[in-house]
Tab-separated table of C-alpha atoms in Angstrom:
chain	number	residue	atom	x	y	z
A	11	MET	CA	0.089	-0.089	-0.059
A	12	THR	CA	2.613	2.402	0.706
A	13	GLU	CA	4.492	1.515	-2.511
A	14	LEU	CA	0.804	1.981	-4.567
A	15	ALA	CA	0.208	5.239	-2.829
A	16	ARG	CA	3.071	6.680	-4.591
A	17	ARG	CA	1.368	6.880	-7.687
A	18	HIS	CA	-2.598	6.094	-6.783
A	19	ASP	CA	-4.980	7.267	-4.279
A	20	LEU	CA	-5.907	4.570	-1.739
A	21	THR	CA	-8.747	4.379	0.766
A	22	ALA	CA	-8.791	1.609	3.288
A	23	VAL	CA	-11.756	0.154	5.166
A	24	VAL	CA	-10.629	-1.652	7.899
A	25	LEU	CA	-12.085	-4.392	10.683
A	26	VAL	CA	-9.698	-3.469	13.569
A	27	GLU	CA	-9.423	-6.209	16.434
A	28	GLN	CA	-9.702	-5.323	20.071
A	29	GLU	CA	-6.373	-5.515	20.954
A	30	PHE	CA	-5.284	-2.550	18.730
A	31	ASP	CA	-5.462	1.053	19.546
A	32	ILE	CA	-7.579	2.318	16.968
A	33	GLU	CA	-6.479	5.744	16.664
A	34	GLU	CA	-2.979	4.761	16.740
A	35	CYS	CA	-3.838	2.602	13.534
A	36	ARG	CA	-5.471	5.488	12.254
A	37	SER	CA	-2.432	7.927	12.643
A	38	ALA	CA	-0.351	5.392	10.998
A	39	MET	CA	-2.024	4.566	7.982
A	40	GLN	CA	-3.148	8.063	6.953
A	41	ALA	CA	0.588	8.643	6.039
A	42	TYR	CA	-0.230	6.748	2.950
A	43	CYS	CA	-3.965	6.637	2.355
A	44	ARG	CA	-6.382	9.308	1.174
A	45	GLU	CA	-9.067	8.135	3.307
A	46	VAL	CA	-8.873	5.522	6.256
A	47	VAL	CA	-12.192	4.182	7.791
A	48	LEU	CA	-11.756	1.657	11.143
A	49	VAL	CA	-14.716	-0.343	12.433
A	50	ARG	CA	-14.330	-1.660	15.484
A	51	ASP	CA	-14.417	-5.593	15.894
A	52	PRO	CA	-17.073	-6.126	18.711
A	53	TYR	CA	-16.171	-9.859	18.930
A	54	GLY	CA	-13.461	-11.462	21.122
A	55	ARG	CA	-11.068	-13.490	19.039
A	56	GLU	CA	-9.851	-15.671	22.279
A	57	GLY	CA	-11.247	-17.320	25.025
A	58	LEU	CA	-14.638	-18.578	26.243
A	59	LEU	CA	-16.590	-16.427	23.755
A	60	LYS	CA	-14.312	-17.673	20.778
A	61	ARG	CA	-15.042	-21.278	21.914
A	62	LEU	CA	-18.637	-20.629	22.122
A	63	ARG	CA	-18.788	-19.176	18.736
A	64	GLN	CA	-16.949	-22.028	17.173
A	65	LEU	CA	-19.341	-24.346	18.553
A	66	GLY	CA	-22.105	-22.199	17.379
A	67	SER	CA	-20.451	-22.420	13.888
A	68	LEU	CA	-21.242	-25.958	13.611
A	69	VAL	CA	-24.515	-25.743	13.031
A	70	ALA	CA	-24.470	-23.055	10.971
A	71	SER	CA	-24.271	-22.563	7.185
A	72	ARG	CA	-21.076	-20.490	6.850
A	73	SER	CA	-17.742	-21.020	8.146
A	74	PHE	CA	-16.546	-19.939	11.536
A	75	GLU	CA	-14.149	-17.217	9.564
A	76	ARG	CA	-16.897	-15.673	7.756
A	77	LEU	CA	-19.151	-15.488	11.013
A	78	LEU	CA	-16.298	-13.713	12.816
A	79	VAL	CA	-16.022	-10.781	10.344
A	80	THR	CA	-20.048	-10.438	9.631
A	81	VAL	CA	-20.203	-7.269	11.221
A	82	PRO	CA	-23.029	-5.071	9.994
A	83	GLU	CA	-21.037	-1.804	10.961
A	84	LEU	CA	-18.389	-2.656	8.468
A	85	GLN	CA	-21.025	-3.383	5.582
A	86	HIS	CA	-22.466	0.115	6.587
A	87	ALA	CA	-18.855	1.803	6.047
A	88	LEU	CA	-18.487	-0.117	2.795
A	89	ASP	CA	-21.693	1.310	1.501
A	90	ARG	CA	-21.058	4.663	2.526
A	91	VAL	CA	-17.403	4.683	0.992
A	92	LEU	CA	-18.198	3.024	-2.289
A	93	ARG	CA	-21.473	4.824	-2.924
A	94	SER	CA	-19.834	8.512	-2.257
A	95	GLN	CA	-17.202	7.886	-4.706
A	96	ARG	CA	-16.127	5.939	-7.883
A	97	PHE	CA	-13.411	3.534	-7.239
A	98	ASP	CA	-11.629	1.586	-10.052
A	99	ILE	CA	-10.332	-1.702	-7.735
A	100	VAL	CA	-11.610	-2.870	-4.678
A	101	ASN	CA	-8.767	-5.137	-3.489
A	102	LEU	CA	-9.925	-7.520	-1.031
A	103	GLU	CA	-7.815	-8.883	1.883
A	104	PHE	CA	-8.726	-12.523	2.937
A	105	THR	CA	-11.649	-14.149	1.194
A	106	PHE	CA	-13.142	-14.553	4.816
A	107	LEU	CA	-14.679	-10.979	3.952
A	108	GLY	CA	-15.886	-11.926	0.453
A	109	GLY	CA	-19.497	-12.169	1.943
A	110	HIS	CA	-19.806	-8.312	1.925
A	111	ASN	CA	-21.178	-6.490	-0.748
A	112	LEU	CA	-18.418	-4.882	-2.676
A	113	ARG	CA	-19.401	-4.117	-6.061
A	114	GLN	CA	-20.796	-0.664	-5.481
A	115	ALA	CA	-20.545	2.673	-7.091
A	116	PRO	CA	-22.422	6.190	-7.077
A	117	ARG	CA	-25.491	6.064	-9.235
A	118	GLY	CA	-24.880	5.816	-12.961
A	119	ASP	CA	-21.073	5.044	-12.494
A	120	ARG	CA	-19.092	1.769	-13.555
A	121	LEU	CA	-18.594	-0.427	-10.729
A	122	PRO	CA	-14.988	-1.268	-9.548
A	123	ALA	CA	-13.457	-4.277	-10.555
A	124	LEU	CA	-12.913	-7.069	-7.670
A	125	VAL	CA	-9.471	-8.183	-6.769
A	126	VAL	CA	-8.643	-10.635	-4.109
A	127	ASP	CA	-5.362	-11.177	-2.297
A	128	SER	CA	-5.036	-14.789	-1.494
A	129	HIS	CA	-2.756	-14.964	1.553
A	130	ASN	CA	-3.323	-18.750	1.478
A	131	ILE	CA	-6.002	-21.218	0.147
A	132	ASP	CA	-7.838	-21.215	3.625
A	133	TYR	CA	-9.812	-24.625	2.916
A	134	ASP	CA	-6.583	-26.216	2.156
A	135	LEU	CA	-5.077	-25.174	5.507
A	136	ALA	CA	-8.117	-26.134	7.460
A	137	MET	CA	-7.603	-29.634	5.923
A	138	GLN	CA	-4.193	-29.779	6.985
A	139	TYR	CA	-5.421	-28.930	10.639
A	140	ALA	CA	-7.785	-31.761	10.245
A	141	SER	CA	-4.836	-34.118	10.560
A	142	ALA	CA	-3.222	-32.608	13.420
A	143	GLY	CA	-4.218	-31.806	17.162
A	144	SER	CA	-6.891	-33.090	19.221
A	145	PHE	CA	-9.965	-35.070	18.344
A	146	PHE	CA	-12.233	-32.265	18.403
A	147	ARG	CA	-9.627	-29.716	16.437
A	148	ARG	CA	-9.637	-32.430	14.017
A	149	SER	CA	-13.136	-33.072	14.084
A	150	TYR	CA	-14.046	-29.500	13.813
A	151	ALA	CA	-11.476	-28.608	11.023
A	152	ARG	CA	-13.001	-31.215	8.560
A	153	ILE	CA	-16.741	-29.485	8.998
A	154	ASN	CA	-15.214	-26.029	8.639
A	155	ALA	CA	-13.177	-26.814	5.726
A	156	ARG	CA	-16.295	-27.924	3.534
A	157	LYS	CA	-17.786	-24.490	4.164
A	158	LEU	CA	-14.719	-22.697	3.657
A	159	GLU	CA	-14.230	-24.404	0.605
A	160	ARG	CA	-17.613	-23.277	-0.785
A	161	GLU	CA	-17.360	-19.927	0.312
A	162	GLU	CA	-13.483	-19.238	-0.805
A	163	LEU	CA	-14.223	-20.844	-4.106
A	164	GLY	CA	-17.163	-18.775	-4.680
A	165	THR	CA	-15.228	-15.619	-3.825
A	166	TYR	CA	-12.452	-16.518	-6.251
A	167	ARG	CA	-14.801	-17.299	-8.968
A	168	ALA	CA	-16.790	-14.006	-8.572
A	169	ALA	CA	-13.625	-11.995	-8.803
A	170	ASP	CA	-12.048	-10.209	-11.864
A	171	GLY	CA	-8.419	-11.182	-10.702
A	172	VAL	CA	-6.883	-13.464	-7.754
A	173	TYR	CA	-3.334	-12.879	-6.456
A	174	LEU	CA	-1.609	-15.601	-4.688
A	175	CYS	CA	1.846	-16.134	-2.714
A	176	SER	CA	3.199	-18.880	-4.600
A	177	VAL	CA	2.923	-20.937	-7.553
A	178	ALA	CA	1.559	-24.405	-5.649
A	179	ASP	CA	-1.506	-21.957	-4.205
A	180	GLN	CA	-2.009	-20.855	-7.806
A	181	GLN	CA	-2.196	-24.542	-9.124
A	182	ARG	CA	-4.388	-25.579	-6.329
A	183	LEU	CA	-6.684	-22.574	-7.002
A	184	LEU	CA	-6.717	-23.109	-10.472
A	185	GLY	CA	-7.389	-27.060	-10.320
A	186	GLU	CA	-10.867	-25.746	-8.543
A	187	ALA	CA	-11.363	-22.888	-10.485
A	188	PRO	CA	-9.806	-23.036	-13.927
A	189	GLY	CA	-11.491	-19.909	-15.212
A	190	ALA	CA	-10.039	-17.826	-12.451
A	191	ARG	CA	-7.667	-15.260	-13.483
A	192	THR	CA	-4.483	-15.257	-11.088
A	193	LEU	CA	-1.009	-14.165	-10.822
A	194	VAL	CA	1.778	-14.852	-8.393
A	195	ILE	CA	3.095	-12.178	-6.155
A	196	PRO	CA	5.031	-13.619	-3.427
A	197	ASN	CA	5.255	-12.101	-0.054
A	198	ALA	CA	7.721	-9.406	0.316
A	199	ALA	CA	9.242	-7.193	2.788
A	200	ASP	CA	10.596	-3.510	3.446
A	201	VAL	CA	14.138	-4.334	2.540
A	202	GLU	CA	15.049	-0.571	3.348
A	203	PHE	CA	13.663	-1.150	7.051
A	204	TYR	CA	14.860	-4.786	7.247
A	205	GLN	CA	18.493	-4.868	6.866
A	206	PRO	CA	21.704	-5.159	8.952
A	207	ARG	CA	22.604	-1.773	10.662
A	208	ALA	CA	25.583	-0.649	12.460
A	209	MET	CA	23.494	0.297	15.676
A	210	ASP	CA	22.425	-3.323	15.961
A	211	PRO	CA	24.053	-5.759	18.012
A	212	ALA	CA	26.299	-8.322	16.529
A	213	SER	CA	25.342	-12.011	16.556
A	214	ASP	CA	25.968	-13.599	19.608
A	215	GLY	CA	26.676	-16.867	17.703
A	216	ARG	CA	24.653	-18.908	20.190
A	217	THR	CA	21.055	-17.629	19.942
A	218	VAL	CA	18.484	-19.255	17.772
A	219	VAL	CA	15.368	-17.496	17.092
A	220	PHE	CA	11.818	-18.185	15.815
A	221	PHE	CA	9.336	-15.362	15.498
A	222	GLY	CA	5.753	-15.201	14.333
A	223	LEU	CA	2.081	-14.474	15.721
A	224	LEU	CA	1.382	-17.299	18.396
A	225	SER	CA	-2.303	-17.587	18.205
A	226	TYR	CA	-1.829	-18.986	14.705
A	227	PHE	CA	-2.009	-22.933	14.615
A	228	PRO	CA	0.707	-23.649	11.985
A	229	ASN	CA	3.332	-21.586	14.062
A	230	VAL	CA	1.820	-22.987	17.611
A	231	ASP	CA	2.691	-26.727	15.933
A	232	GLY	CA	5.882	-25.937	14.655
A	233	VAL	CA	7.383	-24.060	17.633
A	234	SER	CA	6.021	-27.450	19.919
A	235	TYR	CA	7.583	-29.841	17.176
A	236	PHE	CA	10.812	-27.823	17.324
A	237	VAL	CA	11.155	-27.572	20.973
A	238	LYS	CA	10.273	-31.385	21.735
A	239	GLU	CA	12.126	-33.030	18.670
A	240	ILE	CA	14.575	-30.629	17.596
A	241	TRP	CA	15.951	-28.397	20.402
A	242	PRO	CA	17.282	-31.393	22.729
A	243	ARG	CA	19.649	-32.224	19.944
A	244	VAL	CA	20.897	-28.588	19.563
A	245	ALA	CA	21.292	-28.157	23.175
A	246	GLU	CA	23.191	-31.469	23.491
A	247	ALA	CA	25.820	-30.214	21.020
A	248	HIS	CA	25.818	-26.861	22.091
A	249	PRO	CA	25.181	-26.476	25.603
A	250	LYS	CA	25.536	-22.432	25.665
A	251	ALA	CA	22.840	-22.284	23.005
A	252	ARG	CA	19.621	-20.346	23.695
A	253	LEU	CA	16.236	-20.431	21.868
A	254	LYS	CA	14.400	-17.130	21.665
A	255	ILE	CA	10.678	-17.407	20.821
A	256	ILE	CA	9.230	-14.065	19.679
A	257	GLY	CA	5.445	-13.328	19.135
A	258	GLY	CA	2.208	-12.260	20.712
A	259	GLN	CA	-0.742	-14.304	22.081
A	260	ALA	CA	1.251	-17.543	22.801
A	261	PRO	CA	-1.107	-20.023	24.239
A	262	SER	CA	-0.574	-22.270	27.457
A	263	SER	CA	0.910	-24.950	25.732
A	264	LEU	CA	3.771	-22.796	24.580
A	265	LYS	CA	4.232	-21.083	27.466
A	266	ALA	CA	4.754	-24.260	29.415
A	267	LEU	CA	7.711	-25.347	27.117
A	268	VAL	CA	9.840	-22.457	28.604
A	269	ARG	CA	12.737	-23.454	30.837
A	270	PRO	CA	16.392	-22.836	31.220
A	271	GLY	CA	17.770	-22.175	27.594
A	272	ILE	CA	14.515	-21.303	26.340
A	273	GLU	CA	12.889	-17.787	26.507
A	274	LEU	CA	9.316	-16.775	25.200
A	275	ALA	CA	9.803	-12.870	24.421
A	276	GLY	CA	6.270	-12.317	23.865
A	277	PHE	CA	5.545	-9.286	21.193
A	278	VAL	CA	8.573	-7.252	20.290
A	279	SER	CA	7.939	-3.667	18.806
A	280	ASP	CA	11.012	-3.809	16.698
A	281	LEU	CA	12.183	-7.241	15.616
A	282	ARG	CA	15.459	-5.762	13.780
A	283	PRO	CA	17.683	-5.863	16.927
A	284	HIS	CA	16.635	-9.471	18.100
A	285	LEU	CA	17.069	-10.838	14.293
A	286	ALA	CA	20.716	-8.987	14.385
A	287	GLU	CA	21.812	-10.784	17.624
A	288	ALA	CA	20.489	-14.282	16.424
A	289	ALA	CA	22.975	-16.727	14.762
A	290	VAL	CA	20.298	-18.664	13.249
A	291	VAL	CA	16.537	-18.376	12.433
A	292	VAL	CA	14.315	-21.286	12.516
A	293	VAL	CA	11.116	-22.056	10.273
A	294	PRO	CA	10.363	-25.790	11.621
A	295	LEU	CA	6.625	-25.560	10.174
A	296	ARG	CA	4.635	-28.539	8.925
A	297	LEU	CA	1.181	-26.784	8.276
A	298	GLY	CA	0.555	-23.812	6.102
A	299	GLY	CA	0.396	-22.175	2.705
A	300	GLY	CA	1.240	-19.322	0.815
A	301	THR	CA	4.671	-18.269	1.369
A	302	ARG	CA	6.222	-17.055	4.724
A	303	LEU	CA	6.809	-13.490	5.371
A	304	LYS	CA	9.305	-14.451	8.319
A	305	ILE	CA	11.686	-16.098	6.266
A	306	VAL	CA	11.834	-13.131	3.765
A	307	GLU	CA	12.296	-10.660	6.579
A	308	ALA	CA	15.052	-12.881	8.205
A	309	MET	CA	16.825	-12.985	4.957
A	310	ALA	CA	16.733	-9.268	4.197
A	311	MET	CA	18.080	-8.906	7.807
A	312	GLY	CA	21.210	-11.175	6.191
A	313	LYS	CA	20.236	-14.037	8.424
A	314	ALA	CA	21.046	-17.548	7.951
A	315	VAL	CA	17.487	-19.522	7.860
A	316	VAL	CA	16.807	-23.255	8.608
A	317	SER	CA	13.644	-24.199	7.283
A	318	THR	CA	11.218	-27.223	6.529
A	319	SER	CA	10.477	-27.825	2.867
A	320	LEU	CA	6.823	-26.586	3.470
A	321	GLY	CA	8.139	-23.633	5.446
A	322	ALA	CA	10.462	-22.400	2.443
A	323	GLU	CA	7.681	-23.300	-0.022
A	324	GLY	CA	7.377	-20.639	-2.694
A	325	ILE	CA	10.545	-19.026	-1.865
A	326	GLU	CA	13.046	-18.748	-4.781
A	327	ALA	CA	16.234	-19.378	-2.782
A	328	VAL	CA	18.963	-22.080	-3.409
A	329	PRO	CA	19.435	-24.571	-0.773
A	330	GLY	CA	22.756	-24.773	0.809
A	331	ARG	CA	23.556	-21.491	-0.783
A	332	ASP	CA	20.668	-18.968	0.539
A	333	ILE	CA	19.110	-21.017	2.928
A	334	LEU	CA	18.989	-24.490	4.546
A	335	ILE	CA	16.091	-26.726	4.109
A	336	GLU	CA	15.656	-30.131	6.104
A	337	ASP	CA	12.376	-31.913	6.912
A	338	GLN	CA	13.960	-34.714	9.454
A	339	PRO	CA	14.491	-33.641	13.088
A	340	ALA	CA	17.951	-34.792	13.251
A	341	ALA	CA	18.836	-33.313	9.999
A	342	PHE	CA	17.104	-29.975	10.864
A	343	ALA	CA	19.145	-29.956	14.096
A	344	ASP	CA	22.474	-30.704	12.355
A	345	SER	CA	21.812	-27.841	9.952
A	346	ILE	CA	21.720	-25.437	13.066
A	347	ASN	CA	24.484	-26.981	14.886
A	348	LEU	CA	26.550	-26.536	11.735
A	349	LEU	CA	25.824	-23.093	11.453
A	350	LEU	CA	26.338	-22.381	15.235
A	351	GLY	CA	29.833	-23.898	15.089
A	352	ASP	CA	30.715	-22.256	11.823
A	353	PRO	CA	29.926	-18.528	11.876
A	354	ALA	CA	31.770	-17.562	8.779
A	355	LEU	CA	29.052	-20.018	6.738
A	356	ALA	CA	26.151	-18.598	8.623
A	357	ALA	CA	27.531	-15.061	7.147
A	358	ARG	CA	28.167	-16.221	3.797
A	359	ILE	CA	24.538	-17.854	3.666
A	360	GLY	CA	23.079	-14.677	5.188
A	361	GLY	CA	24.788	-12.230	2.982
A	362	ALA	CA	23.496	-14.528	-0.271
A	363	ALA	CA	19.813	-14.560	1.509
A	364	ARG	CA	20.194	-10.746	1.662
A	365	GLN	CA	20.689	-10.214	-1.834
A	366	VAL	CA	17.805	-12.653	-2.773
A	367	ALA	CA	15.570	-10.649	-0.709
A	368	VAL	CA	16.780	-7.423	-2.255
A	369	ASP	CA	16.561	-8.827	-5.914
A	370	ARG	CA	13.209	-10.969	-5.448
A	371	TYR	CA	11.130	-9.940	-2.364
A	372	ALA	CA	11.194	-5.982	-2.234
A	373	TRP	CA	7.855	-4.090	-1.564
A	374	SER	CA	8.482	-2.102	-4.867
A	375	THR	CA	9.001	-5.312	-6.782
A	376	ALA	CA	5.693	-6.670	-5.545
A	377	ALA	CA	4.062	-3.184	-5.854
A	378	ARG	CA	4.774	-3.141	-9.468
A	379	ALA	CA	3.603	-6.498	-10.402
A	380	LEU	CA	0.309	-6.029	-8.487
A	381	GLU	CA	-0.025	-2.357	-10.403
A	382	GLY	CA	0.341	-4.410	-13.618
A	383	PHE	CA	-2.045	-6.994	-12.626
A	384	TYR	CA	-4.509	-4.059	-11.724
A	385	ARG	CA	-3.925	-2.388	-15.293
A	386	ASP	CA	-4.345	-5.702	-17.182
A	387	ILE	CA	-7.549	-6.216	-15.514
A	388	LEU	CA	-9.169	-2.804	-16.014
A	389	GLU	CA	-8.078	-2.770	-19.469
A	390	ARG	CA	-10.015	-6.230	-20.168
A	391	SER	CA	-12.874	-4.664	-18.528
A	392	SER	CA	-13.019	-1.246	-20.325
C-alpha cells in the first residue's frame, strides 16, 4: 500500500481487532491512505467467547471465519464509502470478507473491479488442521473446511482477478476454478527497513530465533515440534545455545515449554535488534500455505535460515547457498549445529539471503507486479 500510494489514491476500510489502538492505527495509515475508515471488531477472538462461537458455527451454514467478520457496521461503512465516490479497484484482503457487498458505485458510475489477495488457500489449510491436534480440533476442522471451500471458491470465481503468494497455491486454485485470472506475487518485505544496521548488536553466536504470531496454529504446532523433537539435539551439541521465541498471544501450551535455555519473549515492537543478535533463524513449519513472510524478513536482515520444505515453499532461494532446508528432526538439528559451529558459513549464507531478498522480495517489486495486474484487469474490462 505504501508503494502504490506513491502513484495512486488509496482508501482503506478495515475491521480492527480489540487488541489494537484504533487511533494509533488511523494515524499510521493516514500517512499513505487518502481516507481511512476503521470499524471496531465487536467480537472477541480468544478465550471462552471464541470457543462458544466455534461451537455455534458447527450448526451454521457459514464458516466460523466468515461468521467472525460478518459485522453490520463494516458493511455500512463499505456502503458509504463505495457509494460516495467511484473506485477503479476494490482489493479484498482475505476471502473471509467475501460475503460483503463490494461491487458498489455512485449512481450511474461503472462498478469497480474486484481483485482478491489470497494469503493462503484457507480451506486447504483447514484440511491440514484436520490431520493434526486433538480429536475435537480435527473433527471441527473437517466440518469447517467444507464450508470454507464453498465460500472461498465462490469468492475467487466472482472476482476479476486473484493474486496468490506461491505457484503451489495458484495451481491448487486453478485446479478448482480453472477460469480464474491469477498472478503469483510472493510475500515481500520492506528491505530498506529490514537490513543489517551498525547500531544493532552483533550476532552472539548462540541464539536461535523463531518469530511469528503465536495464536496461529501452524506456528504453535511448529514451535512445539521444534522444542520437543529438534531443540534437545541442538542443546546437547551446544550447551550454551539458547532459543528465543518471539511473538504475541502465546497459548498456555507454549508457555509450558519455557525452561532454562528457552525464552518466550512475547511481542516486540521492533524485530531488527532481535534478529541481528540471532545466530540462526528457524522456520520448522509442518502446516501452512502461501509463502512465509518471516523467511523473507530474516533473509533481508542477512540471517542464515533453517526451514522445512513446507516452510520455504514458494521462496526462490537455492538450498545450501541462500537457505538450509531439512524435514527430518535430526537433519534439521544438524543444520543448526553446523551454523552455530561455523559463524563464517552462517555469515555467507546470510549475505546471499540478503541479496535474494533485495532482488526478488522487495516491496517495490511486489507493488509493480500488482499495479500491472490491476491495469491488465481494467484494460480487459473497459
